[in-house]
Protein backbone atom coordinates (compact mmCIF):
# COMPACT_ATOMS: atom_id res chain seq x y z
CA UNK A 1 0.00 0.00 0.00
CA UNK A 2 1.47 3.38 -1.01
CA UNK A 3 1.46 6.04 1.66
CA UNK A 4 2.69 9.62 1.88
CA UNK A 5 3.16 12.21 4.59
CA UNK A 6 2.08 15.70 3.55
CA UNK A 7 3.34 18.54 5.75
CA UNK A 8 1.99 22.08 5.73
CA UNK A 9 4.81 24.38 6.87
CA UNK A 10 5.07 28.11 7.40
CA UNK A 11 8.24 28.86 9.39
CA UNK A 12 8.20 25.95 11.83
CA UNK A 13 11.31 23.94 12.57
CA UNK A 14 10.75 20.63 10.79
CA UNK A 15 13.88 18.86 12.01
CA UNK A 16 11.56 16.28 13.60
CA UNK A 17 11.07 14.90 10.08
CA UNK A 18 14.66 13.62 10.15
CA UNK A 19 13.54 11.01 12.70
CA UNK A 20 11.14 9.53 10.15
CA UNK A 21 13.35 10.07 7.09
CA UNK A 22 13.28 6.33 6.37
CA UNK A 23 9.62 6.73 5.51
CA UNK A 24 10.89 7.88 2.06
CA UNK A 25 7.72 9.60 0.90
CA UNK A 26 7.48 12.99 2.59
CA UNK A 27 6.11 16.03 0.80
CA UNK A 28 6.46 19.49 2.33
CA UNK A 29 4.31 22.41 1.22
CA UNK A 30 6.31 25.45 2.27
CA UNK A 31 4.48 28.75 2.72
CA UNK A 32 7.25 30.47 4.65
CA UNK A 33 10.81 31.57 4.10
CA UNK A 34 12.99 29.63 1.69
CA UNK A 35 13.68 26.14 2.97
CA UNK A 36 17.06 24.53 2.32
CA UNK A 37 16.47 20.91 1.34
CA UNK A 38 19.30 18.97 2.95
CA UNK A 39 17.27 15.82 3.48
CA UNK A 40 15.92 15.09 0.00
CA UNK A 41 12.33 15.77 0.94
CA UNK A 42 10.12 16.93 -1.88
CA UNK A 43 9.33 20.61 -1.29
CA UNK A 44 6.67 22.65 -3.05
CA UNK A 45 6.58 26.38 -2.35
CA UNK A 46 3.14 27.95 -2.10
CA UNK A 47 1.96 31.48 -1.53
CA UNK A 48 1.03 32.02 2.11
CA UNK A 49 -2.74 31.88 1.70
CA UNK A 50 -5.06 30.28 4.22
CA UNK A 51 -4.03 27.85 6.90
CA UNK A 52 -3.01 24.20 6.78
CA UNK A 53 -6.47 23.17 5.59
CA UNK A 54 -5.91 25.28 2.45
CA UNK A 55 -2.64 23.43 1.84
CA UNK A 56 -4.22 20.02 2.27
CA UNK A 57 -7.16 20.88 0.03
CA UNK A 58 -4.68 22.21 -2.56
CA UNK A 59 -2.89 18.87 -2.45
CA UNK A 60 -6.08 16.83 -2.79
CA UNK A 61 -7.47 18.90 -5.67
CA UNK A 62 -4.17 18.99 -7.59
CA UNK A 63 -3.46 15.28 -7.11
CA UNK A 64 -7.00 13.93 -7.13
CA UNK A 65 -6.40 11.29 -9.80
CA UNK A 66 -3.11 10.08 -8.30
CA UNK A 67 -3.58 10.28 -4.55
CA UNK A 68 -1.81 7.62 -2.56
CA UNK A 69 -3.88 5.00 -0.78
CA UNK A 70 -2.88 6.50 2.55
CA UNK A 71 -2.30 10.26 2.93
CA UNK A 72 -1.14 11.55 6.31
CA UNK A 73 -1.63 15.31 6.67
CA UNK A 74 0.47 17.06 9.34
CA UNK A 75 1.30 20.58 10.44
CA UNK A 76 4.90 21.72 10.44
CA UNK A 77 4.88 21.88 14.22
CA UNK A 78 3.61 18.72 15.83
CA UNK A 79 4.31 19.39 19.50
PDB file of N, CA and C in Angstrom:
ATOM      1  N   UNK A   1       0.831  -1.164   0.000  1.00  0.00           N
ATOM      2  CA  UNK A   1       0.000   0.000   0.000  1.00  0.00           C
ATOM      3  C   UNK A   1       0.888   1.244   0.000  1.00  0.00           C
ATOM      4  N   UNK A   2       0.657   2.167  -0.939  1.00  0.00           N
ATOM      5  CA  UNK A   2       1.467   3.381  -1.006  1.00  0.00           C
ATOM      6  C   UNK A   2       0.931   4.422  -0.031  1.00  0.00           C
ATOM      7  N   UNK A   3       1.854   5.011   0.711  1.00  0.00           N
ATOM      8  CA  UNK A   3       1.463   6.043   1.664  1.00  0.00           C
ATOM      9  C   UNK A   3       2.412   7.226   1.575  1.00  0.00           C
ATOM     10  N   UNK A   4       1.906   8.392   1.962  1.00  0.00           N
ATOM     11  CA  UNK A   4       2.688   9.620   1.882  1.00  0.00           C
ATOM     12  C   UNK A   4       2.351  10.504   3.072  1.00  0.00           C
ATOM     13  N   UNK A   5       3.357  11.201   3.568  1.00  0.00           N
ATOM     14  CA  UNK A   5       3.164  12.212   4.595  1.00  0.00           C
ATOM     15  C   UNK A   5       3.198  13.565   3.894  1.00  0.00           C
ATOM     16  N   UNK A   6       2.178  14.381   4.136  1.00  0.00           N
ATOM     17  CA  UNK A   6       2.079  15.705   3.546  1.00  0.00           C
ATOM     18  C   UNK A   6       2.119  16.709   4.687  1.00  0.00           C
ATOM     19  N   UNK A   7       3.132  17.581   4.662  1.00  0.00           N
ATOM     20  CA  UNK A   7       3.342  18.539   5.749  1.00  0.00           C
ATOM     21  C   UNK A   7       3.050  19.944   5.245  1.00  0.00           C
ATOM     22  N   UNK A   8       2.242  20.676   6.001  1.00  0.00           N
ATOM     23  CA  UNK A   8       1.987  22.081   5.726  1.00  0.00           C
ATOM     24  C   UNK A   8       2.870  22.893   6.657  1.00  0.00           C
ATOM     25  N   UNK A   9       3.821  23.641   6.071  1.00  0.00           N
ATOM     26  CA  UNK A   9       4.805  24.375   6.867  1.00  0.00           C
ATOM     27  C   UNK A   9       4.742  25.859   6.548  1.00  0.00           C
ATOM     28  N   UNK A  10       4.848  26.684   7.597  1.00  0.00           N
ATOM     29  CA  UNK A  10       5.071  28.109   7.398  1.00  0.00           C
ATOM     30  C   UNK A  10       6.525  28.388   7.746  1.00  0.00           C
ATOM     31  N   UNK A  11       6.835  28.656   8.988  1.00  0.00           N
ATOM     32  CA  UNK A  11       8.235  28.859   9.385  1.00  0.00           C
ATOM     33  C   UNK A  11       8.632  27.949  10.539  1.00  0.00           C
ATOM     34  N   UNK A  12       7.905  26.873  10.730  1.00  0.00           N
ATOM     35  CA  UNK A  12       8.198  25.954  11.828  1.00  0.00           C
ATOM     36  C   UNK A  12       9.507  25.204  11.567  1.00  0.00           C
ATOM     37  N   UNK A  13      10.124  24.799  12.640  1.00  0.00           N
ATOM     38  CA  UNK A  13      11.306  23.939  12.569  1.00  0.00           C
ATOM     39  C   UNK A  13      10.812  22.520  12.285  1.00  0.00           C
ATOM     40  N   UNK A  14      11.222  21.975  11.167  1.00  0.00           N
ATOM     41  CA  UNK A  14      10.750  20.633  10.793  1.00  0.00           C
ATOM     42  C   UNK A  14      11.855  19.586  10.914  1.00  0.00           C
ATOM     43  N   UNK A  15      12.817  19.842  11.780  1.00  0.00           N
ATOM     44  CA  UNK A  15      13.881  18.857  12.007  1.00  0.00           C
ATOM     45  C   UNK A  15      13.351  17.528  12.520  1.00  0.00           C
ATOM     46  N   UNK A  16      12.158  17.530  13.108  1.00  0.00           N
ATOM     47  CA  UNK A  16      11.565  16.282  13.599  1.00  0.00           C
ATOM     48  C   UNK A  16      11.345  15.297  12.452  1.00  0.00           C
ATOM     49  N   UNK A  17      11.246  15.789  11.229  1.00  0.00           N
ATOM     50  CA  UNK A  17      11.068  14.898  10.076  1.00  0.00           C
ATOM     51  C   UNK A  17      12.286  13.999   9.848  1.00  0.00           C
ATOM     52  N   UNK A  18      13.445  14.433  10.311  1.00  0.00           N
ATOM     53  CA  UNK A  18      14.656  13.617  10.150  1.00  0.00           C
ATOM     54  C   UNK A  18      14.522  12.281  10.869  1.00  0.00           C
ATOM     55  N   UNK A  19      13.726  12.259  11.951  1.00  0.00           N
ATOM     56  CA  UNK A  19      13.538  11.012  12.698  1.00  0.00           C
ATOM     57  C   UNK A  19      12.709   9.990  11.932  1.00  0.00           C
ATOM     58  N   UNK A  20      11.955  10.460  10.947  1.00  0.00           N
ATOM     59  CA  UNK A  20      11.137   9.532  10.154  1.00  0.00           C
ATOM     60  C   UNK A  20      11.579   9.537   8.688  1.00  0.00           C
ATOM     61  N   UNK A  21      12.813   9.954   8.452  1.00  0.00           N
ATOM     62  CA  UNK A  21      13.348  10.068   7.095  1.00  0.00           C
ATOM     63  C   UNK A  21      13.288   8.751   6.332  1.00  0.00           C
ATOM     64  N   UNK A  22      13.342   7.634   7.025  1.00  0.00           N
ATOM     65  CA  UNK A  22      13.277   6.328   6.374  1.00  0.00           C
ATOM     66  C   UNK A  22      11.916   6.062   5.741  1.00  0.00           C
ATOM     67  N   UNK A  23      10.944   6.876   6.096  1.00  0.00           N
ATOM     68  CA  UNK A  23       9.619   6.733   5.509  1.00  0.00           C
ATOM     69  C   UNK A  23       9.670   6.905   3.987  1.00  0.00           C
ATOM     70  N   UNK A  24      10.569   7.712   3.489  1.00  0.00           N
ATOM     71  CA  UNK A  24      10.891   7.883   2.061  1.00  0.00           C
ATOM     72  C   UNK A  24       9.892   8.683   1.251  1.00  0.00           C
ATOM     73  N   UNK A  25       8.698   8.910   1.722  1.00  0.00           N
ATOM     74  CA  UNK A  25       7.724   9.603   0.904  1.00  0.00           C
ATOM     75  C   UNK A  25       7.106  10.750   1.688  1.00  0.00           C
ATOM     76  N   UNK A  26       7.904  11.817   1.832  1.00  0.00           N
ATOM     77  CA  UNK A  26       7.483  12.986   2.587  1.00  0.00           C
ATOM     78  C   UNK A  26       7.437  14.176   1.647  1.00  0.00           C
ATOM     79  N   UNK A  27       6.311  14.856   1.628  1.00  0.00           N
ATOM     80  CA  UNK A  27       6.114  16.030   0.799  1.00  0.00           C
ATOM     81  C   UNK A  27       5.857  17.218   1.712  1.00  0.00           C
ATOM     82  N   UNK A  28       6.603  18.293   1.509  1.00  0.00           N
ATOM     83  CA  UNK A  28       6.456  19.491   2.326  1.00  0.00           C
ATOM     84  C   UNK A  28       5.935  20.621   1.445  1.00  0.00           C
ATOM     85  N   UNK A  29       4.801  21.187   1.846  1.00  0.00           N
ATOM     86  CA  UNK A  29       4.309  22.409   1.220  1.00  0.00           C
ATOM     87  C   UNK A  29       4.800  23.556   2.087  1.00  0.00           C
ATOM     88  N   UNK A  30       5.675  24.372   1.535  1.00  0.00           N
ATOM     89  CA  UNK A  30       6.314  25.448   2.268  1.00  0.00           C
ATOM     90  C   UNK A  30       5.663  26.779   1.909  1.00  0.00           C
ATOM     91  N   UNK A  31       5.088  27.436   2.920  1.00  0.00           N
ATOM     92  CA  UNK A  31       4.478  28.748   2.715  1.00  0.00           C
ATOM     93  C   UNK A  31       5.293  29.847   3.386  1.00  0.00           C
ATOM     94  N   UNK A  32       6.431  29.501   3.928  1.00  0.00           N
ATOM     95  CA  UNK A  32       7.245  30.474   4.650  1.00  0.00           C
ATOM     96  C   UNK A  32       8.510  30.822   3.900  1.00  0.00           C
ATOM     97  N   UNK A  33       9.509  31.219   4.677  1.00  0.00           N
ATOM     98  CA  UNK A  33      10.806  31.566   4.104  1.00  0.00           C
ATOM     99  C   UNK A  33      11.406  30.374   3.383  1.00  0.00           C
ATOM    100  N   UNK A  34      12.326  30.661   2.480  1.00  0.00           N
ATOM    101  CA  UNK A  34      12.985  29.629   1.692  1.00  0.00           C
ATOM    102  C   UNK A  34      13.513  28.519   2.594  1.00  0.00           C
ATOM    103  N   UNK A  35      13.297  27.306   2.184  1.00  0.00           N
ATOM    104  CA  UNK A  35      13.681  26.136   2.967  1.00  0.00           C
ATOM    105  C   UNK A  35      14.809  25.415   2.248  1.00  0.00           C
ATOM    106  N   UNK A  36      15.937  25.256   2.904  1.00  0.00           N
ATOM    107  CA  UNK A  36      17.060  24.528   2.319  1.00  0.00           C
ATOM    108  C   UNK A  36      16.787  23.042   2.469  1.00  0.00           C
ATOM    109  N   UNK A  37      16.809  22.337   1.346  1.00  0.00           N
ATOM    110  CA  UNK A  37      16.468  20.915   1.337  1.00  0.00           C
ATOM    111  C   UNK A  37      17.739  20.072   1.466  1.00  0.00           C
ATOM    112  N   UNK A  38      18.112  19.787   2.697  1.00  0.00           N
ATOM    113  CA  UNK A  38      19.304  18.973   2.950  1.00  0.00           C
ATOM    114  C   UNK A  38      18.961  17.502   3.107  1.00  0.00           C
ATOM    115  N   UNK A  39      17.681  17.178   3.154  1.00  0.00           N
ATOM    116  CA  UNK A  39      17.272  15.819   3.477  1.00  0.00           C
ATOM    117  C   UNK A  39      16.525  15.115   2.349  1.00  0.00           C
ATOM    118  N   UNK A  40      16.563  15.680   1.169  1.00  0.00           N
ATOM    119  CA  UNK A  40      15.924  15.087  -0.002  1.00  0.00           C
ATOM    120  C   UNK A  40      14.421  14.899   0.136  1.00  0.00           C
ATOM    121  N   UNK A  41      13.780  15.756   0.909  1.00  0.00           N
ATOM    122  CA  UNK A  41      12.335  15.768   0.943  1.00  0.00           C
ATOM    123  C   UNK A  41      11.854  16.514  -0.302  1.00  0.00           C
ATOM    124  N   UNK A  42      10.696  16.175  -0.783  1.00  0.00           N
ATOM    125  CA  UNK A  42      10.117  16.928  -1.884  1.00  0.00           C
ATOM    126  C   UNK A  42       9.477  18.172  -1.282  1.00  0.00           C
ATOM    127  N   UNK A  43       9.847  19.347  -1.812  1.00  0.00           N
ATOM    128  CA  UNK A  43       9.335  20.609  -1.288  1.00  0.00           C
ATOM    129  C   UNK A  43       8.633  21.361  -2.411  1.00  0.00           C
ATOM    130  N   UNK A  44       7.422  21.819  -2.124  1.00  0.00           N
ATOM    131  CA  UNK A  44       6.675  22.651  -3.054  1.00  0.00           C
ATOM    132  C   UNK A  44       6.389  23.963  -2.341  1.00  0.00           C
ATOM    133  N   UNK A  45       6.819  25.064  -2.932  1.00  0.00           N
ATOM    134  CA  UNK A  45       6.576  26.382  -2.354  1.00  0.00           C
ATOM    135  C   UNK A  45       5.220  26.893  -2.800  1.00  0.00           C
ATOM    136  N   UNK A  46       4.454  27.379  -1.833  1.00  0.00           N
ATOM    137  CA  UNK A  46       3.138  27.949  -2.103  1.00  0.00           C
ATOM    138  C   UNK A  46       3.076  29.350  -1.517  1.00  0.00           C
ATOM    139  N   UNK A  47       2.223  30.177  -2.097  1.00  0.00           N
ATOM    140  CA  UNK A  47       1.961  31.485  -1.529  1.00  0.00           C
ATOM    141  C   UNK A  47       1.299  31.281  -0.172  1.00  0.00           C
ATOM    142  N   UNK A  48       1.578  32.162   0.760  1.00  0.00           N
ATOM    143  CA  UNK A  48       1.030  32.022   2.109  1.00  0.00           C
ATOM    144  C   UNK A  48      -0.423  32.492   2.135  1.00  0.00           C
ATOM    145  N   UNK A  49      -1.306  31.621   1.719  1.00  0.00           N
ATOM    146  CA  UNK A  49      -2.742  31.881   1.703  1.00  0.00           C
ATOM    147  C   UNK A  49      -3.401  30.822   2.571  1.00  0.00           C
ATOM    148  N   UNK A  50      -4.328  31.240   3.403  1.00  0.00           N
ATOM    149  CA  UNK A  50      -5.056  30.279   4.217  1.00  0.00           C
ATOM    150  C   UNK A  50      -4.193  29.626   5.283  1.00  0.00           C
ATOM    151  N   UNK A  51      -4.733  28.601   5.860  1.00  0.00           N
ATOM    152  CA  UNK A  51      -4.033  27.846   6.896  1.00  0.00           C
ATOM    153  C   UNK A  51      -3.698  26.471   6.351  1.00  0.00           C
ATOM    154  N   UNK A  52      -3.416  25.529   7.242  1.00  0.00           N
ATOM    155  CA  UNK A  52      -3.015  24.204   6.775  1.00  0.00           C
ATOM    156  C   UNK A  52      -4.119  23.509   5.993  1.00  0.00           C
ATOM    157  N   UNK A  53      -5.370  23.799   6.335  1.00  0.00           N
ATOM    158  CA  UNK A  53      -6.471  23.174   5.593  1.00  0.00           C
ATOM    159  C   UNK A  53      -6.460  23.602   4.128  1.00  0.00           C
ATOM    160  N   UNK A  54      -6.054  24.822   3.844  1.00  0.00           N
ATOM    161  CA  UNK A  54      -5.906  25.279   2.455  1.00  0.00           C
ATOM    162  C   UNK A  54      -4.841  24.441   1.749  1.00  0.00           C
ATOM    163  N   UNK A  55      -3.741  24.203   2.422  1.00  0.00           N
ATOM    164  CA  UNK A  55      -2.643  23.431   1.844  1.00  0.00           C
ATOM    165  C   UNK A  55      -3.092  22.009   1.536  1.00  0.00           C
ATOM    166  N   UNK A  56      -3.779  21.394   2.462  1.00  0.00           N
ATOM    167  CA  UNK A  56      -4.218  20.017   2.268  1.00  0.00           C
ATOM    168  C   UNK A  56      -5.254  19.917   1.157  1.00  0.00           C
ATOM    169  N   UNK A  57      -6.170  20.875   1.104  1.00  0.00           N
ATOM    170  CA  UNK A  57      -7.162  20.876   0.029  1.00  0.00           C
ATOM    171  C   UNK A  57      -6.476  21.106  -1.318  1.00  0.00           C
ATOM    172  N   UNK A  58      -5.478  21.984  -1.344  1.00  0.00           N
ATOM    173  CA  UNK A  58      -4.685  22.215  -2.556  1.00  0.00           C
ATOM    174  C   UNK A  58      -4.072  20.899  -3.030  1.00  0.00           C
ATOM    175  N   UNK A  59      -3.506  20.153  -2.102  1.00  0.00           N
ATOM    176  CA  UNK A  59      -2.887  18.873  -2.449  1.00  0.00           C
ATOM    177  C   UNK A  59      -3.916  17.893  -3.007  1.00  0.00           C
ATOM    178  N   UNK A  60      -5.042  17.775  -2.352  1.00  0.00           N
ATOM    179  CA  UNK A  60      -6.076  16.829  -2.790  1.00  0.00           C
ATOM    180  C   UNK A  60      -6.595  17.200  -4.172  1.00  0.00           C
ATOM    181  N   UNK A  61      -6.921  18.462  -4.383  1.00  0.00           N
ATOM    182  CA  UNK A  61      -7.469  18.900  -5.670  1.00  0.00           C
ATOM    183  C   UNK A  61      -6.458  18.705  -6.796  1.00  0.00           C
ATOM    184  N   UNK A  62      -5.189  19.054  -6.536  1.00  0.00           N
ATOM    185  CA  UNK A  62      -4.172  18.991  -7.589  1.00  0.00           C
ATOM    186  C   UNK A  62      -3.620  17.591  -7.824  1.00  0.00           C
ATOM    187  N   UNK A  63      -3.942  16.659  -6.957  1.00  0.00           N
ATOM    188  CA  UNK A  63      -3.458  15.282  -7.107  1.00  0.00           C
ATOM    189  C   UNK A  63      -4.600  14.281  -7.076  1.00  0.00           C
ATOM    190  N   UNK A  64      -5.794  14.741  -7.328  1.00  0.00           N
ATOM    191  CA  UNK A  64      -6.997  13.928  -7.128  1.00  0.00           C
ATOM    192  C   UNK A  64      -6.933  12.570  -7.828  1.00  0.00           C
ATOM    193  N   UNK A  65      -6.434  12.547  -9.039  1.00  0.00           N
ATOM    194  CA  UNK A  65      -6.396  11.295  -9.802  1.00  0.00           C
ATOM    195  C   UNK A  65      -5.186  10.424  -9.482  1.00  0.00           C
ATOM    196  N   UNK A  66      -4.251  10.913  -8.683  1.00  0.00           N
ATOM    197  CA  UNK A  66      -3.113  10.076  -8.298  1.00  0.00           C
ATOM    198  C   UNK A  66      -2.787  10.185  -6.808  1.00  0.00           C
ATOM    199  N   UNK A  67      -3.812  10.294  -5.991  1.00  0.00           N
ATOM    200  CA  UNK A  67      -3.576  10.284  -4.552  1.00  0.00           C
ATOM    201  C   UNK A  67      -3.096   8.902  -4.116  1.00  0.00           C
ATOM    202  N   UNK A  68      -2.263   8.883  -3.110  1.00  0.00           N
ATOM    203  CA  UNK A  68      -1.806   7.621  -2.557  1.00  0.00           C
ATOM    204  C   UNK A  68      -2.959   6.965  -1.812  1.00  0.00           C
ATOM    205  N   UNK A  69      -2.834   5.700  -1.523  1.00  0.00           N
ATOM    206  CA  UNK A  69      -3.881   4.997  -0.782  1.00  0.00           C
ATOM    207  C   UNK A  69      -4.021   5.550   0.639  1.00  0.00           C
ATOM    208  N   UNK A  70      -2.888   5.914   1.219  1.00  0.00           N
ATOM    209  CA  UNK A  70      -2.882   6.497   2.554  1.00  0.00           C
ATOM    210  C   UNK A  70      -2.172   7.846   2.475  1.00  0.00           C
ATOM    211  N   UNK A  71      -2.861   8.916   2.893  1.00  0.00           N
ATOM    212  CA  UNK A  71      -2.301  10.260   2.935  1.00  0.00           C
ATOM    213  C   UNK A  71      -2.366  10.742   4.367  1.00  0.00           C
ATOM    214  N   UNK A  72      -1.218  11.104   4.930  1.00  0.00           N
ATOM    215  CA  UNK A  72      -1.142  11.547   6.313  1.00  0.00           C
ATOM    216  C   UNK A  72      -0.826  13.032   6.286  1.00  0.00           C
ATOM    217  N   UNK A  73      -1.781  13.861   6.708  1.00  0.00           N
ATOM    218  CA  UNK A  73      -1.629  15.308   6.671  1.00  0.00           C
ATOM    219  C   UNK A  73      -1.187  15.808   8.050  1.00  0.00           C
ATOM    220  N   UNK A  74      -0.079  16.556   8.075  1.00  0.00           N
ATOM    221  CA  UNK A  74       0.470  17.062   9.342  1.00  0.00           C
ATOM    222  C   UNK A  74       0.821  18.536   9.232  1.00  0.00           C
ATOM    223  N   UNK A  75       0.801  19.209  10.367  1.00  0.00           N
ATOM    224  CA  UNK A  75       1.298  20.579  10.437  1.00  0.00           C
ATOM    225  C   UNK A  75       2.816  20.535  10.601  1.00  0.00           C
ATOM    226  N   UNK A  76       3.452  21.651  10.296  1.00  0.00           N
ATOM    227  CA  UNK A  76       4.901  21.718  10.441  1.00  0.00           C
ATOM    228  C   UNK A  76       5.365  21.575  11.879  1.00  0.00           C
ATOM    229  N   UNK A  77       4.543  21.997  12.795  1.00  0.00           N
ATOM    230  CA  UNK A  77       4.876  21.883  14.218  1.00  0.00           C
ATOM    231  C   UNK A  77       3.944  20.871  14.842  1.00  0.00           C
ATOM    232  N   UNK A  78       4.480  19.774  15.319  1.00  0.00           N
ATOM    233  CA  UNK A  78       3.612  18.717  15.828  1.00  0.00           C
ATOM    234  C   UNK A  78       3.595  18.612  17.348  1.00  0.00           C
ATOM    235  N   UNK A  79       4.326  19.471  18.036  1.00  0.00           N
ATOM    236  CA  UNK A  79       4.313  19.390  19.496  1.00  0.00           C
ATOM    237  C   UNK A  79       3.110  20.106  20.016  1.00  0.00           C
TER     238      UNK A  79
END
